[in-house]
Amino acid sequence: MAKKEVLDEETLALIHWCIEVEGFLVAGGATQKQAQDHIEEEVEWFTDQFYDGLTPEEAAKEALA
């Protein structure tokens, strides 16, 4: 049986932030799969945006630009 991995608060905050970004990408016209794939492909860029203090909406706008 697999061991449950415990994530630190910062990692959890990033994951929740990305989930919010996904919602804004979908609202901007992407499908949920497209939004998820884009976040996965550009995870480093999105992580930088998170640490730079962008809101999920701002990051989604930048990604859609």
PDB file of C-alpha atoms in Angstrom:
ATOM      1  CA  MET A   1       0.000   0.000   0.000  1.00  0.00           C
ATOM      2  CA  ALA A   2       1.326   3.436  -0.941  1.00  0.00           C
ATOM      3  CA  LYS A   3       2.426   5.805   1.755  1.00  0.00           C
ATOM      4  CA  LYS A   4       0.501   9.071   1.922  1.00  0.00           C
ATOM      5  CA  GLU A   5       2.701  12.027   1.106  1.00  0.00           C
ATOM      6  CA  VAL A   6       2.264  15.011   3.392  1.00  0.00           C
ATOM      7  CA  LEU A   7       2.545  18.327   1.575  1.00  0.00           C
ATOM      8  CA  ASP A   8       3.762  21.469   3.271  1.00  0.00           C
ATOM      9  CA  GLU A   9       1.546  24.555   3.503  1.00  0.00           C
ATOM     10  CA  GLU A  10       3.389  26.404   0.751  1.00  0.00           C
ATOM     11  CA  THR A  11       2.954  23.537  -1.713  1.00  0.00           C
ATOM     12  CA  LEU A  12      -0.726  23.248  -0.818  1.00  0.00           C
ATOM     13  CA  ALA A  13      -1.146  27.003  -1.350  1.00  0.00           C
ATOM     14  CA  LEU A  14       0.460  26.712  -4.798  1.00  0.00           C
ATOM     15  CA  ILE A  15      -1.809  23.806  -5.738  1.00  0.00           C
ATOM     16  CA  HIS A  16      -4.925  25.705  -4.666  1.00  0.00           C
ATOM     17  CA  TRP A  17      -3.692  28.793  -6.516  1.00  0.00           C
ATOM     18  CA  CYS A  18      -3.257  26.715  -9.704  1.00  0.00           C
ATOM     19  CA  ILE A  19      -6.777  25.335  -9.306  1.00  0.00           C
ATOM     20  CA  GLU A  20      -8.053  28.918  -9.206  1.00  0.00           C
ATOM     21  CA  VAL A  21      -5.959  29.811 -12.277  1.00  0.00           C
ATOM     22  CA  GLU A  22      -7.507  26.833 -14.059  1.00  0.00           C
ATOM     23  CA  GLY A  23     -10.973  28.250 -13.397  1.00  0.00           C
ATOM     24  CA  PHE A  24     -10.007  31.597 -14.914  1.00  0.00           C
ATOM     25  CA  LEU A  25      -8.469  29.877 -17.951  1.00  0.00           C
ATOM     26  CA  VAL A  26     -11.719  27.964 -18.465  1.00  0.00           C
ATOM     27  CA  ALA A  27     -13.710  31.180 -18.072  1.00  0.00           C
ATOM     28  CA  GLY A  28     -11.426  32.671 -20.734  1.00  0.00           C
ATOM     29  CA  GLY A  29     -12.391  29.997 -23.250  1.00  0.00           C
ATOM     30  CA  ALA A  30     -10.148  26.996 -22.602  1.00  0.00           C
ATOM     31  CA  THR A  31     -11.563  23.578 -21.881  1.00  0.00           C
ATOM     32  CA  GLN A  32     -10.748  22.141 -18.478  1.00  0.00           C
ATOM     33  CA  LYS A  33      -8.347  19.647 -20.111  1.00  0.00           C
ATOM     34  CA  GLN A  34      -6.621  22.421 -22.081  1.00  0.00           C
ATOM     35  CA  ALA A  35      -6.253  24.507 -18.925  1.00  0.00           C
ATOM     36  CA  GLN A  36      -4.837  21.591 -16.933  1.00  0.00           C
ATOM     37  CA  ASP A  37      -2.458  20.622 -19.730  1.00  0.00           C
ATOM     38  CA  HIS A  38      -1.236  24.203 -20.084  1.00  0.00           C
ATOM     39  CA  ILE A  39      -0.577  24.552 -16.360  1.00  0.00           C
ATOM     40  CA  GLU A  40       1.309  21.244 -16.352  1.00  0.00           C
ATOM     41  CA  GLU A  41       3.370  22.219 -19.416  1.00  0.00           C
ATOM     42  CA  GLU A  42       4.199  25.649 -18.002  1.00  0.00           C
ATOM     43  CA  VAL A  43       4.446  24.708 -14.328  1.00  0.00           C
ATOM     44  CA  GLU A  44       7.699  26.621 -13.810  1.00  0.00           C
ATOM     45  CA  TRP A  45       6.230  29.801 -15.297  1.00  0.00           C
ATOM     46  CA  PHE A  46       3.084  29.508 -13.163  1.00  0.00           C
ATOM     47  CA  THR A  47       5.173  28.804 -10.063  1.00  0.00           C
ATOM     48  CA  ASP A  48       7.150  31.981 -10.743  1.00  0.00           C
ATOM     49  CA  GLN A  49       3.900  33.938 -11.080  1.00  0.00           C
ATOM     50  CA  PHE A  50       2.700  32.527  -7.763  1.00  0.00           C
ATOM     51  CA  TYR A  51       5.888  33.578  -5.979  1.00  0.00           C
ATOM     52  CA  ASP A  52       5.834  36.969  -7.728  1.00  0.00           C
ATOM     53  CA  GLY A  53       2.493  37.569  -6.023  1.00  0.00           C
ATOM     54  CA  LEU A  54       0.153  37.534  -9.002  1.00  0.00           C
ATOM     55  CA  THR A  55      -3.435  36.673  -8.288  1.00  0.00           C
ATOM     56  CA  PRO A  56      -4.840  33.624 -10.074  1.00  0.00           C
ATOM     57  CA  GLU A  57      -6.861  35.951 -12.305  1.00  0.00           C
ATOM     58  CA  GLU A  58      -3.769  38.007 -13.231  1.00  0.00           C
ATOM     59  CA  ALA A  59      -1.777  34.871 -14.022  1.00  0.00           C
ATOM     60  CA  ALA A  60      -4.586  33.523 -16.205  1.00  0.00           C
ATOM     61  CA  LYS A  61      -4.814  36.837 -18.086  1.00  0.00           C
ATOM     62  CA  GLU A  62      -1.039  36.725 -18.701  1.00  0.00           C
ATOM     63  CA  ALA A  63      -1.290  33.118 -19.890  1.00  0.00           C
ATOM     64  CA  LEU A  64      -4.138  33.947 -22.266  1.00  0.00           C
ATOM     65  CA  ALA A  65      -2.406  37.035 -23.691  1.00  0.00           C
TER      66      ALA A  65
END
